[in-house]
Short mmCIF file of N, CA and C in Angstrom, two decimals:
data_model
loop_
_atom_site.label_atom_id
_atom_site.label_comp_id
_atom_site.label_asym_id
_atom_site.label_seq_id
_atom_site.Cartn_x
_atom_site.Cartn_y
_atom_site.Cartn_z
N THR A 1 25.55 61.61 15.40
CA THR A 1 24.24 62.02 15.87
C THR A 1 23.30 62.14 14.67
N PRO A 2 22.01 62.25 14.90
CA PRO A 2 21.08 62.35 13.78
C PRO A 2 21.25 63.63 12.95
N ASN A 3 21.78 64.70 13.54
CA ASN A 3 21.89 65.98 12.84
C ASN A 3 23.29 66.34 12.36
N ILE A 4 24.32 65.67 12.86
CA ILE A 4 25.70 66.03 12.51
C ILE A 4 26.43 64.81 11.97
N ALA A 5 27.17 65.02 10.89
CA ALA A 5 27.96 63.92 10.30
C ALA A 5 29.33 64.45 9.91
N LEU A 6 30.34 63.61 10.07
CA LEU A 6 31.70 63.92 9.67
C LEU A 6 32.17 62.86 8.69
N ALA A 7 32.70 63.29 7.55
CA ALA A 7 33.14 62.34 6.53
C ALA A 7 34.54 62.74 6.06
N GLY A 8 35.30 61.76 5.64
CA GLY A 8 36.63 62.03 5.13
C GLY A 8 37.04 61.01 4.08
N ALA A 9 38.00 61.41 3.24
CA ALA A 9 38.52 60.52 2.21
C ALA A 9 39.97 60.91 1.95
N TYR A 10 40.79 59.93 1.55
CA TYR A 10 42.19 60.18 1.24
C TYR A 10 42.61 59.26 0.10
N ALA A 11 43.41 59.78 -0.81
CA ALA A 11 43.94 58.98 -1.92
C ALA A 11 45.37 59.42 -2.20
N GLN A 12 46.18 58.48 -2.64
CA GLN A 12 47.56 58.80 -3.00
C GLN A 12 48.01 57.94 -4.16
N ASN A 13 48.71 58.55 -5.11
CA ASN A 13 49.27 57.84 -6.25
C ASN A 13 50.75 57.61 -5.95
N ALA A 14 51.13 56.37 -5.69
CA ALA A 14 52.50 56.04 -5.32
C ALA A 14 53.47 56.18 -6.49
N GLU A 15 52.97 56.22 -7.71
CA GLU A 15 53.82 56.31 -8.90
C GLU A 15 54.10 57.75 -9.33
N ALA A 16 53.30 58.70 -8.92
CA ALA A 16 53.46 60.08 -9.38
C ALA A 16 54.61 60.78 -8.65
N GLN A 17 55.22 61.74 -9.33
CA GLN A 17 56.31 62.52 -8.74
C GLN A 17 55.79 63.74 -7.96
N ASN A 18 54.68 64.31 -8.42
CA ASN A 18 54.11 65.48 -7.76
C ASN A 18 52.59 65.46 -7.92
N TYR A 19 51.93 66.32 -7.18
CA TYR A 19 50.46 66.41 -7.18
C TYR A 19 49.82 65.03 -6.99
N LYS A 20 50.39 64.25 -6.11
CA LYS A 20 50.00 62.85 -5.97
C LYS A 20 49.05 62.55 -4.82
N LYS A 21 48.64 63.55 -4.06
CA LYS A 21 47.76 63.31 -2.91
C LYS A 21 46.43 64.01 -3.09
N ALA A 22 45.40 63.41 -2.52
CA ALA A 22 44.07 64.00 -2.52
C ALA A 22 43.39 63.65 -1.20
N GLY A 23 42.59 64.57 -0.71
CA GLY A 23 41.87 64.32 0.53
C GLY A 23 40.71 65.27 0.69
N SER A 24 39.77 64.89 1.52
CA SER A 24 38.60 65.70 1.79
C SER A 24 38.12 65.41 3.21
N VAL A 25 37.77 66.47 3.93
CA VAL A 25 37.13 66.35 5.24
C VAL A 25 35.91 67.24 5.21
N GLU A 26 34.75 66.70 5.59
CA GLU A 26 33.49 67.44 5.50
C GLU A 26 32.66 67.26 6.76
N LEU A 27 32.12 68.37 7.27
CA LEU A 27 31.23 68.36 8.42
C LEU A 27 29.86 68.82 7.95
N ASP A 28 28.84 67.97 8.14
CA ASP A 28 27.47 68.26 7.70
C ASP A 28 26.56 68.48 8.90
N TYR A 29 25.61 69.42 8.75
CA TYR A 29 24.58 69.63 9.75
C TYR A 29 23.22 69.48 9.08
N LYS A 30 22.44 68.60 9.64
CA LYS A 30 21.11 68.26 9.11
C LYS A 30 21.19 67.83 7.66
N GLY A 31 20.13 68.05 6.90
CA GLY A 31 20.08 67.68 5.49
C GLY A 31 18.69 67.93 4.95
N ALA A 32 18.61 68.52 3.79
CA ALA A 32 17.32 68.79 3.18
C ALA A 32 16.72 67.50 2.66
N LYS A 33 15.42 67.34 2.87
CA LYS A 33 14.69 66.18 2.35
C LYS A 33 13.69 66.69 1.33
N ALA A 34 13.77 66.16 0.12
CA ALA A 34 12.96 66.66 -1.00
C ALA A 34 11.46 66.62 -0.71
N ALA A 35 11.00 65.69 0.08
CA ALA A 35 9.57 65.56 0.34
C ALA A 35 9.06 66.49 1.44
N ASN A 36 9.99 67.09 2.23
CA ASN A 36 9.57 67.88 3.39
C ASN A 36 9.92 69.35 3.23
N LYS A 37 8.92 70.18 2.94
CA LYS A 37 9.12 71.61 2.78
C LYS A 37 9.75 72.21 4.04
N GLY A 38 10.71 73.11 3.86
CA GLY A 38 11.34 73.80 4.98
C GLY A 38 12.56 73.09 5.56
N THR A 39 12.86 71.88 5.13
CA THR A 39 14.04 71.20 5.65
C THR A 39 15.28 71.79 4.96
N PHE A 40 16.39 71.72 5.66
CA PHE A 40 17.62 72.31 5.14
C PHE A 40 18.83 71.54 5.64
N GLY A 41 19.95 71.82 5.02
CA GLY A 41 21.22 71.27 5.46
C GLY A 41 22.32 72.25 5.12
N ILE A 42 23.39 72.26 5.93
CA ILE A 42 24.56 73.08 5.66
C ILE A 42 25.80 72.22 5.86
N TYR A 43 26.90 72.63 5.24
CA TYR A 43 28.14 71.89 5.42
C TYR A 43 29.34 72.80 5.22
N ALA A 44 30.46 72.36 5.74
CA ALA A 44 31.76 73.00 5.51
C ALA A 44 32.75 71.88 5.23
N ALA A 45 33.67 72.13 4.30
CA ALA A 45 34.63 71.08 3.93
C ALA A 45 35.96 71.69 3.54
N TYR A 46 37.02 70.92 3.73
CA TYR A 46 38.33 71.26 3.17
C TYR A 46 38.66 70.18 2.15
N ARG A 47 39.04 70.61 0.95
CA ARG A 47 39.34 69.66 -0.11
C ARG A 47 40.74 69.96 -0.68
N HIS A 48 41.49 68.91 -0.94
CA HIS A 48 42.81 68.98 -1.59
C HIS A 48 42.81 67.90 -2.65
N LEU A 49 42.77 68.29 -3.93
CA LEU A 49 42.57 67.34 -5.02
C LEU A 49 43.72 67.39 -6.01
N GLY A 50 44.81 66.72 -5.66
CA GLY A 50 45.98 66.64 -6.54
C GLY A 50 45.62 65.99 -7.87
N GLN A 51 46.14 66.54 -8.96
CA GLN A 51 45.70 66.11 -10.29
C GLN A 51 46.13 64.70 -10.67
N TYR A 52 47.11 64.12 -9.98
CA TYR A 52 47.50 62.75 -10.31
C TYR A 52 47.01 61.73 -9.28
N ALA A 53 46.19 62.19 -8.34
CA ALA A 53 45.65 61.28 -7.33
C ALA A 53 44.21 60.88 -7.60
N VAL A 54 43.48 61.70 -8.36
CA VAL A 54 42.08 61.40 -8.68
C VAL A 54 41.86 61.57 -10.18
N ILE A 55 40.95 60.80 -10.73
CA ILE A 55 40.67 60.88 -12.16
C ILE A 55 39.73 62.05 -12.46
N HIS A 56 38.59 62.08 -11.78
CA HIS A 56 37.61 63.14 -11.99
C HIS A 56 36.80 63.29 -10.70
N PRO A 57 37.06 64.34 -9.91
CA PRO A 57 36.31 64.53 -8.67
C PRO A 57 34.82 64.76 -8.94
N THR A 58 34.00 64.31 -8.03
CA THR A 58 32.55 64.46 -8.19
C THR A 58 31.98 65.62 -7.37
N TYR A 59 32.83 66.46 -6.82
CA TYR A 59 32.34 67.63 -6.10
C TYR A 59 31.89 68.68 -7.12
N ASP A 60 30.87 69.45 -6.78
CA ASP A 60 30.33 70.42 -7.72
C ASP A 60 31.22 71.63 -7.93
N VAL A 61 31.88 72.13 -6.89
CA VAL A 61 32.71 73.33 -7.05
C VAL A 61 34.20 73.10 -6.88
N ALA A 62 34.61 72.16 -6.07
CA ALA A 62 36.03 71.85 -5.93
C ALA A 62 36.43 71.00 -7.14
N LYS A 63 37.36 71.51 -7.92
CA LYS A 63 37.76 70.85 -9.17
C LYS A 63 39.12 70.18 -9.00
N LEU A 64 39.50 69.42 -10.00
CA LEU A 64 40.81 68.78 -10.05
C LEU A 64 41.90 69.85 -9.98
N ASP A 65 42.97 69.57 -9.24
CA ASP A 65 44.12 70.47 -9.10
C ASP A 65 43.77 71.71 -8.27
N THR A 66 42.88 71.56 -7.27
CA THR A 66 42.56 72.67 -6.37
C THR A 66 42.67 72.22 -4.92
N LYS A 67 42.85 73.20 -4.05
CA LYS A 67 42.79 72.96 -2.61
C LYS A 67 42.16 74.18 -1.97
N GLY A 68 41.33 73.94 -0.95
CA GLY A 68 40.70 75.05 -0.27
C GLY A 68 39.44 74.65 0.46
N TRP A 69 38.72 75.67 0.91
CA TRP A 69 37.51 75.49 1.72
C TRP A 69 36.27 75.59 0.85
N GLU A 70 35.29 74.78 1.21
CA GLU A 70 34.00 74.78 0.51
C GLU A 70 32.90 74.84 1.56
N ILE A 71 31.90 75.68 1.32
CA ILE A 71 30.72 75.72 2.18
C ILE A 71 29.49 75.60 1.28
N GLY A 72 28.40 75.13 1.85
CA GLY A 72 27.20 74.99 1.04
C GLY A 72 25.96 74.79 1.87
N THR A 73 24.83 74.92 1.20
CA THR A 73 23.55 74.73 1.85
C THR A 73 22.54 74.16 0.86
N GLN A 74 21.55 73.47 1.39
CA GLN A 74 20.41 72.98 0.62
C GLN A 74 19.15 73.38 1.36
N TYR A 75 18.09 73.65 0.60
CA TYR A 75 16.81 74.02 1.20
C TYR A 75 15.69 73.49 0.34
N THR A 76 14.64 72.97 0.99
CA THR A 76 13.47 72.47 0.28
C THR A 76 12.40 73.57 0.29
N PHE A 77 12.19 74.19 -0.88
CA PHE A 77 11.24 75.30 -1.00
C PHE A 77 9.80 74.84 -0.98
N ALA A 78 9.53 73.70 -1.56
CA ALA A 78 8.20 73.09 -1.63
C ALA A 78 8.44 71.60 -1.78
N PRO A 79 7.44 70.78 -1.53
CA PRO A 79 7.66 69.34 -1.73
C PRO A 79 8.21 69.07 -3.14
N ASN A 80 9.32 68.37 -3.19
CA ASN A 80 9.98 67.98 -4.43
C ASN A 80 10.64 69.13 -5.20
N LEU A 81 10.96 70.23 -4.50
CA LEU A 81 11.68 71.36 -5.09
C LEU A 81 12.84 71.74 -4.16
N LEU A 82 14.04 71.32 -4.53
CA LEU A 82 15.21 71.43 -3.67
C LEU A 82 16.25 72.35 -4.30
N GLY A 83 16.70 73.36 -3.56
CA GLY A 83 17.72 74.28 -4.04
C GLY A 83 19.05 74.05 -3.35
N THR A 84 20.14 74.24 -4.08
CA THR A 84 21.49 74.04 -3.56
C THR A 84 22.37 75.22 -3.96
N VAL A 85 23.20 75.70 -3.03
CA VAL A 85 24.21 76.71 -3.30
C VAL A 85 25.50 76.25 -2.64
N ARG A 86 26.62 76.31 -3.41
CA ARG A 86 27.93 75.92 -2.90
C ARG A 86 28.95 76.99 -3.28
N TYR A 87 29.93 77.23 -2.38
CA TYR A 87 30.98 78.21 -2.63
C TYR A 87 32.32 77.59 -2.27
N PHE A 88 33.31 77.77 -3.14
CA PHE A 88 34.66 77.26 -2.92
C PHE A 88 35.64 78.42 -2.97
N HIS A 89 36.56 78.47 -2.00
CA HIS A 89 37.61 79.47 -1.98
C HIS A 89 38.93 78.78 -1.66
N GLY A 90 39.87 78.89 -2.58
CA GLY A 90 41.15 78.24 -2.36
C GLY A 90 42.16 78.63 -3.42
N LYS A 91 42.97 77.65 -3.81
CA LYS A 91 44.03 77.88 -4.79
C LYS A 91 44.09 76.73 -5.78
N GLN A 92 44.59 77.04 -6.96
CA GLN A 92 44.94 75.99 -7.90
C GLN A 92 46.31 75.48 -7.46
N ILE A 93 46.45 74.18 -7.27
CA ILE A 93 47.67 73.62 -6.69
C ILE A 93 48.89 73.85 -7.57
N SER A 94 48.78 73.60 -8.85
CA SER A 94 49.94 73.66 -9.74
C SER A 94 50.46 75.07 -9.99
N THR A 95 49.59 76.09 -9.91
CA THR A 95 50.01 77.46 -10.19
C THR A 95 50.01 78.36 -8.96
N ASP A 96 49.41 77.93 -7.87
CA ASP A 96 49.28 78.69 -6.63
C ASP A 96 48.44 79.96 -6.82
N LYS A 97 47.60 80.00 -7.83
CA LYS A 97 46.71 81.14 -8.06
C LYS A 97 45.45 81.01 -7.23
N ASP A 98 44.96 82.13 -6.70
CA ASP A 98 43.71 82.13 -5.94
C ASP A 98 42.55 81.74 -6.84
N LEU A 99 41.57 81.08 -6.22
CA LEU A 99 40.43 80.57 -6.98
C LEU A 99 39.17 80.65 -6.13
N SER A 100 38.10 81.21 -6.69
CA SER A 100 36.79 81.24 -6.04
C SER A 100 35.75 80.78 -7.04
N LEU A 101 34.90 79.86 -6.64
CA LEU A 101 33.88 79.31 -7.53
C LEU A 101 32.55 79.25 -6.79
N VAL A 102 31.46 79.47 -7.52
CA VAL A 102 30.11 79.37 -6.97
C VAL A 102 29.31 78.41 -7.84
N PHE A 103 28.45 77.62 -7.20
CA PHE A 103 27.61 76.65 -7.90
C PHE A 103 26.20 76.77 -7.33
N GLY A 104 25.21 76.84 -8.20
CA GLY A 104 23.82 76.86 -7.79
C GLY A 104 23.03 75.85 -8.59
N GLN A 105 22.03 75.24 -7.96
CA GLN A 105 21.24 74.21 -8.63
C GLN A 105 19.84 74.18 -8.04
N LEU A 106 18.86 73.94 -8.88
CA LEU A 106 17.48 73.77 -8.45
C LEU A 106 16.98 72.45 -9.01
N ASN A 107 16.59 71.53 -8.14
CA ASN A 107 16.14 70.20 -8.55
C ASN A 107 14.63 70.06 -8.36
N PHE A 108 13.98 69.54 -9.38
CA PHE A 108 12.56 69.20 -9.33
C PHE A 108 12.46 67.69 -9.32
N TYR A 109 11.77 67.12 -8.37
CA TYR A 109 11.61 65.66 -8.27
C TYR A 109 10.18 65.27 -8.65
N PHE A 110 10.05 64.28 -9.52
CA PHE A 110 8.73 63.83 -9.98
C PHE A 110 8.50 62.39 -9.56
#
């Protein structure tokens, strides 16, 4: 639909003995547009990023060797001023330690 999107990805390293799988499932609602003040988007995702399945993940808060839930939002405060906040809660795969991360960003478009 125009307002809802579902995305997924999966990777596996057939040569690795452990930490060889990676995957992501993400559900998005709407999306902030830099040119339109007041537009917003939110999302929820589950990420599992085994350290031998991916080289360098491009997610802002879910890092290599982590698994868990991520939520986030974007909002356009003014034309060409876009704010982003992301939160990750999960575990480090190799040590099974709890992990919580927050990411914030403000983009100016010229």
